[in-house]
Amino acid sequence: MQIKKTCLQVTMALGLMLGAGAAQAEQQFSAFLTGYSYWDNTPRGSTAIARPVLHRGAGGTGTYADPVTLAVGHVKRGSRSIMDFPAGTRFYFPRLRKYAIVEDLCGDGNAPQNGPCHSGYKGYVWLDIYVDGRRAGNAAANQCMRRLTGIQRAIINPKRNYPVEKGAITETGCRVFR
């Protein structure tokens, strides 16, 4: 267990270092990806986000210019939340063919650092992508979240030319690729 935790901490530190500069080289790693929707956002039934960069609320079509909102774990220190990856850090998920941007926090309560979003899943960094679902409904969003949850390849600071399936994740059929 200690090896997995150390590996997670190194991966998170790598993410913090890479996300700190705008012109950093891309890096690939395996992450545990989950989804959150309009229906289970905080507050429920909203698109509210904690750290807006490109969007006023959770959203995005998945292109480089309009990446999907991504939530990351964080640590509370007093009234401040320190994110595992800085707001504005971009990712690409080949299995979804979507770009994403960190604009939200994953994990609620007074000690989110004790929850899975920050501590990870079996040694993997935990990332939470916005699947939308507002027009498709709660059941469709839940089904989509189950479908995409798992260990996936993630690319931090990605190039701009990866293939993209444009549109809200749930509303475009929650497509996943090999």
PDB file of C-alpha atoms in Angstrom:
ATOM      1  CA  MET A   1       0.000   0.000   0.000  1.00  0.00           C
ATOM      2  CA  GLN A   2       2.847   2.419   0.813  1.00  0.00           C
ATOM      3  CA  ILE A   3       4.326   1.968  -2.686  1.00  0.00           C
ATOM      4  CA  LYS A   4       0.970   2.813  -4.271  1.00  0.00           C
ATOM      5  CA  LYS A   5       0.540   5.907  -2.085  1.00  0.00           C
ATOM      6  CA  THR A   6       4.079   7.070  -2.876  1.00  0.00           C
ATOM      7  CA  CYS A   7       3.452   6.522  -6.598  1.00  0.00           C
ATOM      8  CA  LEU A   8       0.222   8.527  -6.334  1.00  0.00           C
ATOM      9  CA  GLN A   9       2.005  11.350  -4.531  1.00  0.00           C
ATOM     10  CA  VAL A  10       4.766  11.419  -7.182  1.00  0.00           C
ATOM     11  CA  THR A  11       2.178  11.458  -9.969  1.00  0.00           C
ATOM     12  CA  MET A  12       0.281  14.298  -8.299  1.00  0.00           C
ATOM     13  CA  ALA A  13       3.496  16.251  -7.767  1.00  0.00           C
ATOM     14  CA  LEU A  14       4.335  15.714 -11.439  1.00  0.00           C
ATOM     15  CA  GLY A  15       0.915  17.077 -12.337  1.00  0.00           C
ATOM     16  CA  LEU A  16       1.435  20.136 -10.191  1.00  0.00           C
ATOM     17  CA  MET A  17       4.822  20.822 -11.738  1.00  0.00           C
ATOM     18  CA  LEU A  18       3.612  20.271 -15.280  1.00  0.00           C
ATOM     19  CA  GLY A  19       0.455  22.294 -14.793  1.00  0.00           C
ATOM     20  CA  ALA A  20       2.377  25.267 -13.437  1.00  0.00           C
ATOM     21  CA  GLY A  21       3.659  26.450 -16.811  1.00  0.00           C
ATOM     22  CA  ALA A  22       1.731  27.110 -19.989  1.00  0.00           C
ATOM     23  CA  ALA A  23       4.325  25.675 -22.381  1.00  0.00           C
ATOM     24  CA  GLN A  24       5.134  22.394 -20.623  1.00  0.00           C
ATOM     25  CA  ALA A  25       5.682  19.198 -22.585  1.00  0.00           C
ATOM     26  CA  GLU A  26       2.834  16.714 -22.623  1.00  0.00           C
ATOM     27  CA  GLN A  27       3.050  13.676 -20.373  1.00  0.00           C
ATOM     28  CA  GLN A  28       0.948  10.499 -20.347  1.00  0.00           C
ATOM     29  CA  PHE A  29      -0.111   8.563 -17.274  1.00  0.00           C
ATOM     30  CA  SER A  30      -2.885   6.251 -16.136  1.00  0.00           C
ATOM     31  CA  ALA A  31      -5.653   7.842 -14.073  1.00  0.00           C
ATOM     32  CA  PHE A  32      -8.888   6.718 -12.500  1.00  0.00           C
ATOM     33  CA  LEU A  33     -11.544   8.672 -14.391  1.00  0.00           C
ATOM     34  CA  THR A  34     -15.080   9.164 -13.117  1.00  0.00           C
ATOM     35  CA  GLY A  35     -17.845  11.466 -14.232  1.00  0.00           C
ATOM     36  CA  TYR A  36     -20.144  13.939 -12.596  1.00  0.00           C
ATOM     37  CA  SER A  37     -23.310  15.377 -14.054  1.00  0.00           C
ATOM     38  CA  TYR A  38     -25.703  18.266 -13.842  1.00  0.00           C
ATOM     39  CA  TRP A  39     -27.788  16.031 -11.563  1.00  0.00           C
ATOM     40  CA  ASP A  40     -25.124  15.219  -8.972  1.00  0.00           C
ATOM     41  CA  ASN A  41     -23.070  18.402  -9.095  1.00  0.00           C
ATOM     42  CA  THR A  42     -22.732  20.534  -5.962  1.00  0.00           C
ATOM     43  CA  PRO A  43     -25.186  22.157  -5.708  1.00  0.00           C
ATOM     44  CA  ARG A  44     -27.366  19.473  -7.268  1.00  0.00           C
ATOM     45  CA  GLY A  45     -29.085  20.421 -10.515  1.00  0.00           C
ATOM     46  CA  SER A  46     -26.575  23.102 -11.420  1.00  0.00           C
ATOM     47  CA  THR A  47     -23.500  23.787 -13.520  1.00  0.00           C
ATOM     48  CA  ALA A  48     -21.723  25.657 -10.699  1.00  0.00           C
ATOM     49  CA  ILE A  49     -17.929  25.334 -10.737  1.00  0.00           C
ATOM     50  CA  ALA A  50     -15.338  26.410  -8.186  1.00  0.00           C
ATOM     51  CA  ARG A  51     -12.495  27.698 -10.386  1.00  0.00           C
ATOM     52  CA  PRO A  52     -13.828  29.054 -13.717  1.00  0.00           C
ATOM     53  CA  VAL A  53     -11.197  29.483 -16.415  1.00  0.00           C
ATOM     54  CA  LEU A  54     -12.969  29.229 -19.787  1.00  0.00           C
ATOM     55  CA  HIS A  55     -16.546  28.532 -18.707  1.00  0.00           C
ATOM     56  CA  ARG A  56     -18.924  30.256 -16.296  1.00  0.00           C
ATOM     57  CA  GLY A  57     -20.435  26.864 -15.481  1.00  0.00           C
ATOM     58  CA  ALA A  58     -19.469  23.241 -16.105  1.00  0.00           C
ATOM     59  CA  GLY A  59     -19.585  22.399 -19.793  1.00  0.00           C
ATOM     60  CA  GLY A  60     -17.503  22.243 -22.939  1.00  0.00           C
ATOM     61  CA  THR A  61     -17.629  20.308 -26.187  1.00  0.00           C
ATOM     62  CA  GLY A  62     -14.292  18.527 -25.770  1.00  0.00           C
ATOM     63  CA  THR A  63     -12.258  20.417 -28.366  1.00  0.00           C
ATOM     64  CA  TYR A  64      -8.957  22.041 -27.475  1.00  0.00           C
ATOM     65  CA  ALA A  65     -10.607  25.476 -27.723  1.00  0.00           C
ATOM     66  CA  ASP A  66     -13.661  24.372 -25.697  1.00  0.00           C
ATOM     67  CA  PRO A  67     -12.508  21.586 -23.356  1.00  0.00           C
ATOM     68  CA  VAL A  68     -14.876  19.818 -20.971  1.00  0.00           C
ATOM     69  CA  THR A  69     -14.777  20.915 -17.327  1.00  0.00           C
ATOM     70  CA  LEU A  70     -12.701  18.619 -15.131  1.00  0.00           C
ATOM     71  CA  ALA A  71     -12.819  18.409 -11.327  1.00  0.00           C
ATOM     72  CA  VAL A  72      -9.766  17.424  -9.292  1.00  0.00           C
ATOM     73  CA  GLY A  73      -9.106  16.596  -5.670  1.00  0.00           C
ATOM     74  CA  HIS A  74      -8.019  19.232  -3.220  1.00  0.00           C
ATOM     75  CA  VAL A  75      -6.769  19.840   0.292  1.00  0.00           C
ATOM     76  CA  LYS A  76      -8.407  22.327   2.650  1.00  0.00           C
ATOM     77  CA  ARG A  77      -6.063  24.523   4.629  1.00  0.00           C
ATOM     78  CA  GLY A  78      -8.147  26.867   6.692  1.00  0.00           C
ATOM     79  CA  SER A  79     -10.560  28.543   4.292  1.00  0.00           C
ATOM     80  CA  ARG A  80      -8.354  27.829   1.244  1.00  0.00           C
ATOM     81  CA  SER A  81      -8.566  24.844  -1.091  1.00  0.00           C
ATOM     82  CA  ILE A  82      -5.303  23.795  -2.720  1.00  0.00           C
ATOM     83  CA  MET A  83      -6.019  21.859  -5.901  1.00  0.00           C
ATOM     84  CA  ASP A  84      -4.139  18.708  -6.903  1.00  0.00           C
ATOM     85  CA  PHE A  85      -3.742  20.249 -10.373  1.00  0.00           C
ATOM     86  CA  PRO A  86      -3.941  24.010 -10.953  1.00  0.00           C
ATOM     87  CA  ALA A  87      -7.049  25.534 -12.510  1.00  0.00           C
ATOM     88  CA  GLY A  88      -6.493  25.827 -16.254  1.00  0.00           C
ATOM     89  CA  THR A  89      -4.457  22.619 -16.578  1.00  0.00           C
ATOM     90  CA  ARG A  90      -5.503  20.824 -19.762  1.00  0.00           C
ATOM     91  CA  PHE A  91      -5.855  17.088 -20.276  1.00  0.00           C
ATOM     92  CA  TYR A  92      -6.765  14.840 -23.185  1.00  0.00           C
ATOM     93  CA  PHE A  93      -8.540  11.489 -22.733  1.00  0.00           C
ATOM     94  CA  PRO A  94      -7.987   9.228 -25.780  1.00  0.00           C
ATOM     95  CA  ARG A  95     -10.748   6.810 -24.723  1.00  0.00           C
ATOM     96  CA  LEU A  96     -13.281   9.664 -24.808  1.00  0.00           C
ATOM     97  CA  ARG A  97     -11.581  11.692 -27.548  1.00  0.00           C
ATOM     98  CA  LYS A  98     -12.080  14.759 -25.394  1.00  0.00           C
ATOM     99  CA  TYR A  99      -9.920  17.575 -24.137  1.00  0.00           C
ATOM    100  CA  ALA A 100     -10.676  18.703 -20.587  1.00  0.00           C
ATOM    101  CA  ILE A 101      -9.666  21.646 -18.420  1.00  0.00           C
ATOM    102  CA  VAL A 102      -9.430  21.835 -14.645  1.00  0.00           C
ATOM    103  CA  GLU A 103     -12.147  24.223 -13.465  1.00  0.00           C
ATOM    104  CA  ASP A 104     -13.760  22.468 -10.521  1.00  0.00           C
ATOM    105  CA  LEU A 105     -13.118  20.716  -7.230  1.00  0.00           C
ATOM    106  CA  CYS A 106     -13.895  17.063  -6.570  1.00  0.00           C
ATOM    107  CA  GLY A 107     -14.772  16.191  -2.997  1.00  0.00           C
ATOM    108  CA  ASP A 108     -16.941  18.004  -0.490  1.00  0.00           C
ATOM    109  CA  GLY A 109     -16.949  18.607   3.227  1.00  0.00           C
ATOM    110  CA  ASN A 110     -14.452  19.958   5.738  1.00  0.00           C
ATOM    111  CA  ALA A 111     -11.724  17.415   4.932  1.00  0.00           C
ATOM    112  CA  PRO A 112     -11.843  16.597   1.194  1.00  0.00           C
ATOM    113  CA  GLN A 113      -8.211  15.477   1.418  1.00  0.00           C
ATOM    114  CA  ASN A 114      -9.478  12.391   3.259  1.00  0.00           C
ATOM    115  CA  GLY A 115     -11.785  11.454   0.390  1.00  0.00           C
ATOM    116  CA  PRO A 116     -11.054   9.485  -2.767  1.00  0.00           C
ATOM    117  CA  CYS A 117     -10.766  12.459  -5.127  1.00  0.00           C
ATOM    118  CA  HIS A 118      -7.568  13.578  -3.418  1.00  0.00           C
ATOM    119  CA  SER A 119      -6.227  10.285  -2.093  1.00  0.00           C
ATOM    120  CA  GLY A 120      -6.841   8.490  -5.387  1.00  0.00           C
ATOM    121  CA  TYR A 121      -7.988   5.019  -6.322  1.00  0.00           C
ATOM    122  CA  LYS A 122      -5.647   2.049  -5.827  1.00  0.00           C
ATOM    123  CA  GLY A 123      -2.618   4.256  -6.418  1.00  0.00           C
ATOM    124  CA  TYR A 124      -4.054   6.151  -9.398  1.00  0.00           C
ATOM    125  CA  VAL A 125      -4.798   9.864  -9.555  1.00  0.00           C
ATOM    126  CA  TRP A 126      -8.579  10.445  -9.481  1.00  0.00           C
ATOM    127  CA  LEU A 127     -10.027  12.819 -12.111  1.00  0.00           C
ATOM    128  CA  ASP A 128     -13.734  13.642 -12.480  1.00  0.00           C
ATOM    129  CA  ILE A 129     -15.043  14.831 -15.868  1.00  0.00           C
ATOM    130  CA  TYR A 130     -18.319  16.671 -16.394  1.00  0.00           C
ATOM    131  CA  VAL A 131     -20.702  14.503 -18.449  1.00  0.00           C
ATOM    132  CA  ASP A 132     -23.573  17.066 -18.486  1.00  0.00           C
ATOM    133  CA  GLY A 133     -26.859  15.128 -18.866  1.00  0.00           C
ATOM    134  CA  ARG A 134     -29.132  18.104 -18.289  1.00  0.00           C
ATOM    135  CA  ARG A 135     -31.144  17.470 -21.478  1.00  0.00           C
ATOM    136  CA  ALA A 136     -30.705  13.683 -21.494  1.00  0.00           C
ATOM    137  CA  GLY A 137     -31.884  13.218 -17.904  1.00  0.00           C
ATOM    138  CA  ASN A 138     -30.526  11.843 -14.662  1.00  0.00           C
ATOM    139  CA  ALA A 139     -30.800   8.157 -15.633  1.00  0.00           C
ATOM    140  CA  ALA A 140     -28.879   8.664 -18.892  1.00  0.00           C
ATOM    141  CA  ALA A 141     -26.192  10.673 -17.077  1.00  0.00           C
ATOM    142  CA  ASN A 142     -25.824   7.951 -14.423  1.00  0.00           C
ATOM    143  CA  GLN A 143     -25.527   5.268 -17.090  1.00  0.00           C
ATOM    144  CA  CYS A 144     -22.883   7.318 -18.891  1.00  0.00           C
ATOM    145  CA  MET A 145     -20.880   7.831 -15.710  1.00  0.00           C
ATOM    146  CA  ARG A 146     -20.862   4.074 -15.068  1.00  0.00           C
ATOM    147  CA  ARG A 147     -19.743   3.442 -18.633  1.00  0.00           C
ATOM    148  CA  LEU A 148     -16.714   5.728 -18.579  1.00  0.00           C
ATOM    149  CA  THR A 149     -15.522   5.068 -15.009  1.00  0.00           C
ATOM    150  CA  GLY A 150     -12.219   3.239 -14.826  1.00  0.00           C
ATOM    151  CA  ILE A 151      -8.485   3.358 -15.298  1.00  0.00           C
ATOM    152  CA  GLN A 152      -7.733   5.331 -18.440  1.00  0.00           C
ATOM    153  CA  ARG A 153      -4.825   6.925 -20.189  1.00  0.00           C
ATOM    154  CA  ALA A 154      -4.652  10.665 -19.570  1.00  0.00           C
ATOM    155  CA  ILE A 155      -2.410  13.182 -21.282  1.00  0.00           C
ATOM    156  CA  ILE A 156      -1.547  16.323 -19.334  1.00  0.00           C
ATOM    157  CA  ASN A 157      -0.542  19.440 -21.313  1.00  0.00           C
ATOM    158  CA  PRO A 158      -1.670  17.771 -24.555  1.00  0.00           C
ATOM    159  CA  LYS A 159      -0.912  18.863 -28.096  1.00  0.00           C
ATOM    160  CA  ARG A 160      -3.774  20.509 -29.973  1.00  0.00           C
ATOM    161  CA  ASN A 161      -4.237  17.962 -32.760  1.00  0.00           C
ATOM    162  CA  TYR A 162      -5.767  14.858 -31.184  1.00  0.00           C
ATOM    163  CA  PRO A 163      -9.022  13.416 -32.600  1.00  0.00           C
ATOM    164  CA  VAL A 164     -12.148  14.850 -30.981  1.00  0.00           C
ATOM    165  CA  GLU A 165     -15.758  13.700 -30.722  1.00  0.00           C
ATOM    166  CA  LYS A 166     -17.377  17.085 -30.251  1.00  0.00           C
ATOM    167  CA  GLY A 167     -20.339  17.611 -27.912  1.00  0.00           C
ATOM    168  CA  ALA A 168     -21.540  17.101 -24.349  1.00  0.00           C
ATOM    169  CA  ILE A 169     -20.563  13.593 -23.234  1.00  0.00           C
ATOM    170  CA  THR A 170     -23.983  12.219 -22.233  1.00  0.00           C
ATOM    171  CA  GLU A 171     -25.946  14.048 -24.907  1.00  0.00           C
ATOM    172  CA  THR A 172     -23.736  12.665 -27.708  1.00  0.00           C
ATOM    173  CA  GLY A 173     -24.217   9.051 -26.640  1.00  0.00           C
ATOM    174  CA  CYS A 174     -21.392   8.683 -24.107  1.00  0.00           C
ATOM    175  CA  ARG A 175     -19.092   7.246 -26.738  1.00  0.00           C
ATOM    176  CA  VAL A 176     -15.930   5.499 -25.639  1.00  0.00           C
ATOM    177  CA  PHE A 177     -13.137   4.310 -27.908  1.00  0.00           C
ATOM    178  CA  ARG A 178     -10.340   1.760 -27.587  1.00  0.00           C
TER     179      ARG A 178
END
